[in-house]
PDB file of C-alpha atoms in Angstrom:
ATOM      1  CA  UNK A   1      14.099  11.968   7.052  1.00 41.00           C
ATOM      2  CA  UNK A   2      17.506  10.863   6.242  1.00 44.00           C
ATOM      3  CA  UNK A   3      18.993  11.733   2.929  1.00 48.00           C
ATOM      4  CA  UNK A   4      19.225   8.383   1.601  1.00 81.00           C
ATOM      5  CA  UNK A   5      15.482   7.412  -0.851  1.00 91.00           C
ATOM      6  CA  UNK A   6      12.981   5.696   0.610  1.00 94.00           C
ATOM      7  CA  UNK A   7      11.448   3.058  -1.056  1.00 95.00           C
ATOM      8  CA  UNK A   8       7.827   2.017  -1.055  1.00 96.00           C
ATOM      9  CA  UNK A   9       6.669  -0.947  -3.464  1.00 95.00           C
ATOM     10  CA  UNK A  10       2.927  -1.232  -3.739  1.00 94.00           C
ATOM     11  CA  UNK A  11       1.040  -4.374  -5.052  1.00 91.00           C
ATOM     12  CA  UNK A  12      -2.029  -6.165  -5.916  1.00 84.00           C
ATOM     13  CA  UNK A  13      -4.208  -6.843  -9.465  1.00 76.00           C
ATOM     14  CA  UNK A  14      -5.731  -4.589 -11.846  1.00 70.00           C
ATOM     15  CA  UNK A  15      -8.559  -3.051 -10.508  1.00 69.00           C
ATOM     16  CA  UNK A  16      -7.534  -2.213  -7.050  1.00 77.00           C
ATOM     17  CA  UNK A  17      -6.639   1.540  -6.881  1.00 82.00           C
ATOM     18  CA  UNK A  18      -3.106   0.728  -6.628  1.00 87.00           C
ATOM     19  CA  UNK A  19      -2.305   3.272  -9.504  1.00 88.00           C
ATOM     20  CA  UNK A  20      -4.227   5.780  -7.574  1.00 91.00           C
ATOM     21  CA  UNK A  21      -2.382   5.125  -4.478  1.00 94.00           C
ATOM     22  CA  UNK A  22       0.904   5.188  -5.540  1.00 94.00           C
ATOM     23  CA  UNK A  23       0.246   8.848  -7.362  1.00 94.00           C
ATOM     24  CA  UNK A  24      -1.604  10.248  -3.896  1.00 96.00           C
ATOM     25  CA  UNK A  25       1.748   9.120  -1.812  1.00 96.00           C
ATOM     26  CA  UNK A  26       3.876  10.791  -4.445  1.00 95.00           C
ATOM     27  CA  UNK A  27       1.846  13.561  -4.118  1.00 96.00           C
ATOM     28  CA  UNK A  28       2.379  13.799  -1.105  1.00 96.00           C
ATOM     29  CA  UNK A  29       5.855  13.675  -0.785  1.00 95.00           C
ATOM     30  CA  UNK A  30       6.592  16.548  -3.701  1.00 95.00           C
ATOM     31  CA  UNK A  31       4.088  18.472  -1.428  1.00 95.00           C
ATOM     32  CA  UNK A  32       6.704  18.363   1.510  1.00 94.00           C
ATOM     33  CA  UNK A  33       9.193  19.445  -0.489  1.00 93.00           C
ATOM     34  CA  UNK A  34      10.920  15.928  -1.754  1.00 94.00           C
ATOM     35  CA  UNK A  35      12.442  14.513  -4.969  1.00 93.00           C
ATOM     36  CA  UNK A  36      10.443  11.888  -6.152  1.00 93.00           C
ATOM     37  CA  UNK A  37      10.159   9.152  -8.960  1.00 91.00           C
ATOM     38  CA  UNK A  38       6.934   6.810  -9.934  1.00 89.00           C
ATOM     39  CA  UNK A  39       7.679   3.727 -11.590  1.00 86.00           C
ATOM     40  CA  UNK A  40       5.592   2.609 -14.949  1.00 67.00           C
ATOM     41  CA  UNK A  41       3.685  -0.358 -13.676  1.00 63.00           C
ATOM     42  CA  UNK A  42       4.597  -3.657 -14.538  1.00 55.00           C
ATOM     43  CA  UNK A  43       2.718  -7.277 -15.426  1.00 54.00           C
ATOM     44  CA  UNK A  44      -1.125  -6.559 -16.690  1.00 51.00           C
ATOM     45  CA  UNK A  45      -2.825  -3.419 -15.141  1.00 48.00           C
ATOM     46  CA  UNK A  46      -6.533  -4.731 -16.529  1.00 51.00           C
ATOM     47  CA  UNK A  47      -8.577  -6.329 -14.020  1.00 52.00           C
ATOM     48  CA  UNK A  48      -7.221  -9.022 -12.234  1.00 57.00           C
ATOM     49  CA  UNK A  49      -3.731  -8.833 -13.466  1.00 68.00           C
ATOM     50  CA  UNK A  50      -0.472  -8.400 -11.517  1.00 75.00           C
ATOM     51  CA  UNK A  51      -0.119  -4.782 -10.991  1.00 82.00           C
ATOM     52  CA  UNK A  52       3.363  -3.544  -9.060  1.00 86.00           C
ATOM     53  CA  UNK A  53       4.220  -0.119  -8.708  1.00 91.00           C
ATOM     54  CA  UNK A  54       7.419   1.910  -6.973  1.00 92.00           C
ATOM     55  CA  UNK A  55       7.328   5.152  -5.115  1.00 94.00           C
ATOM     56  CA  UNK A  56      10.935   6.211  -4.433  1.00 94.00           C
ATOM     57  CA  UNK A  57      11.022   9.538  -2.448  1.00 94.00           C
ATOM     58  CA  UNK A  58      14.204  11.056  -0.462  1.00 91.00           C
ATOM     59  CA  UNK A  59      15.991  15.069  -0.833  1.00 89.00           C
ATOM     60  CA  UNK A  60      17.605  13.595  -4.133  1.00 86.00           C
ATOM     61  CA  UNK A  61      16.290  10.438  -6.097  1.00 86.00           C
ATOM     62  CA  UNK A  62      18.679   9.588  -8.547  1.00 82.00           C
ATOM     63  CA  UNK A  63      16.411   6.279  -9.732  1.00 78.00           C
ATOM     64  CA  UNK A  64      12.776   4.469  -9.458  1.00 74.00           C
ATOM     65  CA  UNK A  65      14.573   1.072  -9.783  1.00 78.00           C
ATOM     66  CA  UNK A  66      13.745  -0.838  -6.668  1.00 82.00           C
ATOM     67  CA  UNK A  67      16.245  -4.426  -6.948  1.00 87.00           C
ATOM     68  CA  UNK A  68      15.682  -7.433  -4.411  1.00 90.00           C
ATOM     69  CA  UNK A  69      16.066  -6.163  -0.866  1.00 87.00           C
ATOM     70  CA  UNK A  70      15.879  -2.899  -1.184  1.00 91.00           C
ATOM     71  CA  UNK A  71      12.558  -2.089  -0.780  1.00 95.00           C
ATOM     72  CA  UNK A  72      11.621  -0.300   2.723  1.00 96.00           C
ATOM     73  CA  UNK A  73       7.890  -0.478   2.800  1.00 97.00           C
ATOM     74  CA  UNK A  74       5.573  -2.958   1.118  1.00 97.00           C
ATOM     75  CA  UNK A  75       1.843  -2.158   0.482  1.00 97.00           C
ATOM     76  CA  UNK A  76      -0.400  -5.053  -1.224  1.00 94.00           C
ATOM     77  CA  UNK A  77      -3.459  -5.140  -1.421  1.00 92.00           C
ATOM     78  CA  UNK A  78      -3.692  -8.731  -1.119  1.00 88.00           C
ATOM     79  CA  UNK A  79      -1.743 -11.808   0.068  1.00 89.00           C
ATOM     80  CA  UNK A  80      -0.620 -13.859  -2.810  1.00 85.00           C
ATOM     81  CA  UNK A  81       0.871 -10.987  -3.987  1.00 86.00           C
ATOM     82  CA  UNK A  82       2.930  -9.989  -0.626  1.00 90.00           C
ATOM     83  CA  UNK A  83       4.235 -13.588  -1.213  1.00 88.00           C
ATOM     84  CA  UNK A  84       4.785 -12.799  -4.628  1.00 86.00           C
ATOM     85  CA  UNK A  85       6.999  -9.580  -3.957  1.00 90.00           C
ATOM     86  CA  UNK A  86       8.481 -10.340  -0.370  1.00 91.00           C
ATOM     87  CA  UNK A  87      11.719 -11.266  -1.322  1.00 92.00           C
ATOM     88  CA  UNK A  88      12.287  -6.904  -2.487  1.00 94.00           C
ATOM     89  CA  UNK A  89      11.597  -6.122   1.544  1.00 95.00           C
ATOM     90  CA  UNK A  90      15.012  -5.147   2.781  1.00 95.00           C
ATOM     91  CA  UNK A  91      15.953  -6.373   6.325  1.00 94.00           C
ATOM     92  CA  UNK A  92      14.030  -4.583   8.560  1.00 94.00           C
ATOM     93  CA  UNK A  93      11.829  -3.389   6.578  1.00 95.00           C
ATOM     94  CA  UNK A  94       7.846  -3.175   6.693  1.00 95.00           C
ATOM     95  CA  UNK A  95       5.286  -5.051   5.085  1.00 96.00           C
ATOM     96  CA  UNK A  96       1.524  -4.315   5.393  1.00 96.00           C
ATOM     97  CA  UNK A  97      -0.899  -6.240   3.641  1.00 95.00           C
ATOM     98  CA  UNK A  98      -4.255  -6.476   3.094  1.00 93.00           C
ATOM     99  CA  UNK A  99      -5.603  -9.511   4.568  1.00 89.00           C
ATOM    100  CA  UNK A 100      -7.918 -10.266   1.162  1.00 81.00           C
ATOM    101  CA  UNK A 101      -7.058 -13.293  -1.454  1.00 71.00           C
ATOM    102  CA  UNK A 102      -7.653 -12.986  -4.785  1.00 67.00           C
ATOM    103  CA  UNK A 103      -7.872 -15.941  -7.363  1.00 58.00           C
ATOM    104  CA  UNK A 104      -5.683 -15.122  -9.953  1.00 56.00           C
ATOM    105  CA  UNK A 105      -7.023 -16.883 -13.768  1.00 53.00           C
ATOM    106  CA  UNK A 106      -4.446 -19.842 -13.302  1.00 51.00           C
ATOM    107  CA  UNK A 107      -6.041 -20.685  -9.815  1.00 55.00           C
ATOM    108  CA  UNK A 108      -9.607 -20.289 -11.588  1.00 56.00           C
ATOM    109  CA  UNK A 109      -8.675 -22.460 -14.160  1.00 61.00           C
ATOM    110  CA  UNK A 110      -6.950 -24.996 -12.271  1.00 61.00           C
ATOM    111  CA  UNK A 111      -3.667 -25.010 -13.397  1.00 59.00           C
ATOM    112  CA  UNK A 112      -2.323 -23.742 -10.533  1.00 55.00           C
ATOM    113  CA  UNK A 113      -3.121 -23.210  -6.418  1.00 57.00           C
ATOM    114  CA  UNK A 114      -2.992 -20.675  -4.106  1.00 60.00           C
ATOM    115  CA  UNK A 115      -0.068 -20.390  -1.248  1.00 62.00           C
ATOM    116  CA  UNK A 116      -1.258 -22.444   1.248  1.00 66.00           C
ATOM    117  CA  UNK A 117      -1.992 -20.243   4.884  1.00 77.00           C
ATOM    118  CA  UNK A 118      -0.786 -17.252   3.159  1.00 77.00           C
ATOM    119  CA  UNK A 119      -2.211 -15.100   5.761  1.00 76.00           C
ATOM    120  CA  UNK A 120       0.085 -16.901   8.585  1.00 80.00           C
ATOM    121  CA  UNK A 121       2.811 -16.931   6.749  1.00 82.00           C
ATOM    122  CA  UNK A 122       2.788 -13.139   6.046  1.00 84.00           C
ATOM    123  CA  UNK A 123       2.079 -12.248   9.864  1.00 82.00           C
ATOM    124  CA  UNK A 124       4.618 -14.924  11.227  1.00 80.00           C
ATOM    125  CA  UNK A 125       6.911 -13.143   8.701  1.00 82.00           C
ATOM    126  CA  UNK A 126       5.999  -9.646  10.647  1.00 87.00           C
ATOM    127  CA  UNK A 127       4.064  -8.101   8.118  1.00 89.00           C
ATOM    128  CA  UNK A 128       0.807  -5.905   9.824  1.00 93.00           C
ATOM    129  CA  UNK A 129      -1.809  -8.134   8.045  1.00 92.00           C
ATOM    130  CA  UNK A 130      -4.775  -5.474   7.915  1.00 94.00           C
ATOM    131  CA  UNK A 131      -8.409  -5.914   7.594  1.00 94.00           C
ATOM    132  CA  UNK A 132      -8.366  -3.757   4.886  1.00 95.00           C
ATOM    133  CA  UNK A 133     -11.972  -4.326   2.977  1.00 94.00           C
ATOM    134  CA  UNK A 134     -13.373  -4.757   6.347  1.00 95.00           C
ATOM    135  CA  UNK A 135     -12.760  -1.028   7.598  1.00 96.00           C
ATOM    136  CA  UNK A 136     -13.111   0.274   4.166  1.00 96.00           C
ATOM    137  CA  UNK A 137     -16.945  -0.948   4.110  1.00 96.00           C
ATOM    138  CA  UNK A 138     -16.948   0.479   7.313  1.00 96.00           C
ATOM    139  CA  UNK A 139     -15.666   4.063   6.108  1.00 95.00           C
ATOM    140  CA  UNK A 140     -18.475   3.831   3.250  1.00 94.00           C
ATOM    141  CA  UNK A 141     -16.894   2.254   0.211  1.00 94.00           C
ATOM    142  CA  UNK A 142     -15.058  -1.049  -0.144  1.00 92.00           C
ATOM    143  CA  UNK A 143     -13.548   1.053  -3.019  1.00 92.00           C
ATOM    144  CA  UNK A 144     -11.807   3.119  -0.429  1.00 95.00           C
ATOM    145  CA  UNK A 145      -9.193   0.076   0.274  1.00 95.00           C
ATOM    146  CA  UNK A 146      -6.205   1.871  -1.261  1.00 95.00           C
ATOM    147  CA  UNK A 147      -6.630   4.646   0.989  1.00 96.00           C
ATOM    148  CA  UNK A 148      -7.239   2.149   3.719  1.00 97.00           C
ATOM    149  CA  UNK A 149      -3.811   0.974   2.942  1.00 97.00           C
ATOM    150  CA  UNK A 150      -2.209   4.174   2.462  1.00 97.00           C
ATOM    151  CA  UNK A 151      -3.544   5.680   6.533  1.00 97.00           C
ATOM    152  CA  UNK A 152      -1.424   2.126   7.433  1.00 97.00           C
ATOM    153  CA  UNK A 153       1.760   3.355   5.610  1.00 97.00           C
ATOM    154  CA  UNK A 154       1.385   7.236   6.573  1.00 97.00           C
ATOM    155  CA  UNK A 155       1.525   6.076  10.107  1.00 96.00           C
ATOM    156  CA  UNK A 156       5.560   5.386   9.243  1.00 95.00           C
ATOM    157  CA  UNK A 157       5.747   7.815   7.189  1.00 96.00           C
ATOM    158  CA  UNK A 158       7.316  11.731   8.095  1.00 93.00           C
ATOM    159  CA  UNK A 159       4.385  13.746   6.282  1.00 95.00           C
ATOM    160  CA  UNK A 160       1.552  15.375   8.627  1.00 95.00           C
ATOM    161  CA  UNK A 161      -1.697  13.972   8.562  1.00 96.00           C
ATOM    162  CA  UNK A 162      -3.098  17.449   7.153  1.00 96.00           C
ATOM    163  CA  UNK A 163      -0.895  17.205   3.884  1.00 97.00           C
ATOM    164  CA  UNK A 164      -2.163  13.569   3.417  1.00 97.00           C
ATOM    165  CA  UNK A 165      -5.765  14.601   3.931  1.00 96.00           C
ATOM    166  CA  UNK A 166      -5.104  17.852   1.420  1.00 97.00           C
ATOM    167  CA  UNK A 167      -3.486  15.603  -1.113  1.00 97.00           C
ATOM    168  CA  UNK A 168      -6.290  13.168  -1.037  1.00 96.00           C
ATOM    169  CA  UNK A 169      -8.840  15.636  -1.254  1.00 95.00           C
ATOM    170  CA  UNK A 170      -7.135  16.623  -4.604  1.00 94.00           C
ATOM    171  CA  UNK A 171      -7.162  13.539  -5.957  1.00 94.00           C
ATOM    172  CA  UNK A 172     -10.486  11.633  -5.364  1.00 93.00           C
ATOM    173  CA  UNK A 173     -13.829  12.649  -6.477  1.00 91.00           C
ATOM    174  CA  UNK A 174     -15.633  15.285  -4.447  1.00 92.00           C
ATOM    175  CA  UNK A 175     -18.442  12.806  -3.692  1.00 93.00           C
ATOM    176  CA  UNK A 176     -16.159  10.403  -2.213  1.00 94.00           C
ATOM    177  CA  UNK A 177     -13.904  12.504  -0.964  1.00 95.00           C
ATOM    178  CA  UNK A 178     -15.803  12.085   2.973  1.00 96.00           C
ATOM    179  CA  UNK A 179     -15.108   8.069   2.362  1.00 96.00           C
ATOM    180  CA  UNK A 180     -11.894   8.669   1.348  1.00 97.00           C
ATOM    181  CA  UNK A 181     -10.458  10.787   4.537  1.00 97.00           C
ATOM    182  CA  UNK A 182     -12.741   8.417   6.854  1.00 97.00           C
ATOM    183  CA  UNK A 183     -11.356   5.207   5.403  1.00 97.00           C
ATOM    184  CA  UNK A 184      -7.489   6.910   5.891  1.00 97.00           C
ATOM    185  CA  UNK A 185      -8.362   7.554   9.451  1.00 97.00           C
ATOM    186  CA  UNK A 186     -10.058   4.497  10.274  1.00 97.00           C
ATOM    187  CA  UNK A 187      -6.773   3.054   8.929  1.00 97.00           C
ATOM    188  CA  UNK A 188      -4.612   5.218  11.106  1.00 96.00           C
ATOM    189  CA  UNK A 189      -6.759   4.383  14.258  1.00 96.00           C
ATOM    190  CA  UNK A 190      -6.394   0.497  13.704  1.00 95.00           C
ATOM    191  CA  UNK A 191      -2.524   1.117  13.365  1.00 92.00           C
ATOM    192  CA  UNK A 192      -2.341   3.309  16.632  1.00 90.00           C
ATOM    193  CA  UNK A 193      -4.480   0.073  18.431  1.00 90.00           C
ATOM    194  CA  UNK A 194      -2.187  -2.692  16.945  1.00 86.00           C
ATOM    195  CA  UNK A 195       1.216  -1.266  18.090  1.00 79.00           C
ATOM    196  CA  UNK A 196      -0.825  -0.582  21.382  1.00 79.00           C
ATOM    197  CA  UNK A 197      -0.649  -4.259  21.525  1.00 79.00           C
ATOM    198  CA  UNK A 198       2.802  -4.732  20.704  1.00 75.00           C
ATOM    199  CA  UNK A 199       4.044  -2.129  23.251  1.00 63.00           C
TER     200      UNK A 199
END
């Protein structure tokens, strides 16, 4: 890995595991020996608020800031809020996103409307629009979708899959911990089969 941070944003709404996501990849990352930083979340973490969190990792992480276009990975866990946070993907950089939609309170009420053919929009822009509820039911727990999304990102990520499994072990319940590892694999199998495609 080059010297230089990496940055990974992760987003969605309250309730998602996004929290719990963000702490297993930093986790991860101090477990292979990097500086990291964990940005305080920002917006309203109860349910169904905006929830945005930053994982900066690297040999020396001087700050958790993460400004517009500067952001190397994006994780959401749904699309309004990949729109939403887009315009912090550097050049280059990766977006995967949960293919899910969630009706913010505003939309509920009517006072305002979702992004129209969010879904397109996101894949058209590149991002690897996952079915991420879909192969966490599969894995035992539609719960499991944060770890869904984090088997996408480990797939560009330097760490081996053994100190991602360890680290999530750690972190979740014992009882789900068999979900948990089956829902990152699933996740890293569905990756493997999509750039399949695009070789």
């Amino acid at each position: 890995m080059p010297n230089s941070a990496t940055t990974v944003l992760l987003c969605g709404v309250g309730g998602q595991g996004a929290l719990l996501a963000a702490d297993i990849l930093a986790r991860c990352a101090m477990a292979c020996g990097q500086d990291v930083k964990l940005s305080e979340i920002h917006g309203m973490a109860q349910r169904g608020g905006a929830v945005t969190t930053v994982v900066r990792f690297g040999d020396d992480v001087s700050s958790m800031v993460a400004d517009l276009g500067s952001v190397d990975y994006l994780v959401s866990f749904e699309t309004t809020e990949a729109l939403r946070n887009i315009a912090y993907v550097r050049e280059g950089g990766v977006q995967i996103v949960s293919d899910e939609s969630i009706k913010p309170l505003p939309v509920l009420t009517g006072r305002l409307s979702m992004p129209g053919k969010a879904r397109k929009r996101l894949a058209e822009g590149g991002a690897k629009v996952i079915p991420a509820e879909l192969l966490a039911k599969q894995a035992g727990s539609v719960k499991a979708v944060n770890v869904v999304l984090l088997g996408a990102l480990s797939t560009y990520l330097p760490y081996q899959e053994d100190v991602w499994i360890a680290t999530i072990e750690q972190r979740v319940p014992a009882k789900f911990k068999d979900i948990n590892i089956a829902a990152f694999r699933a996740a890293r199998a569905w990756m493997a089969r999509e750039n399949e495609k695009e070789a």
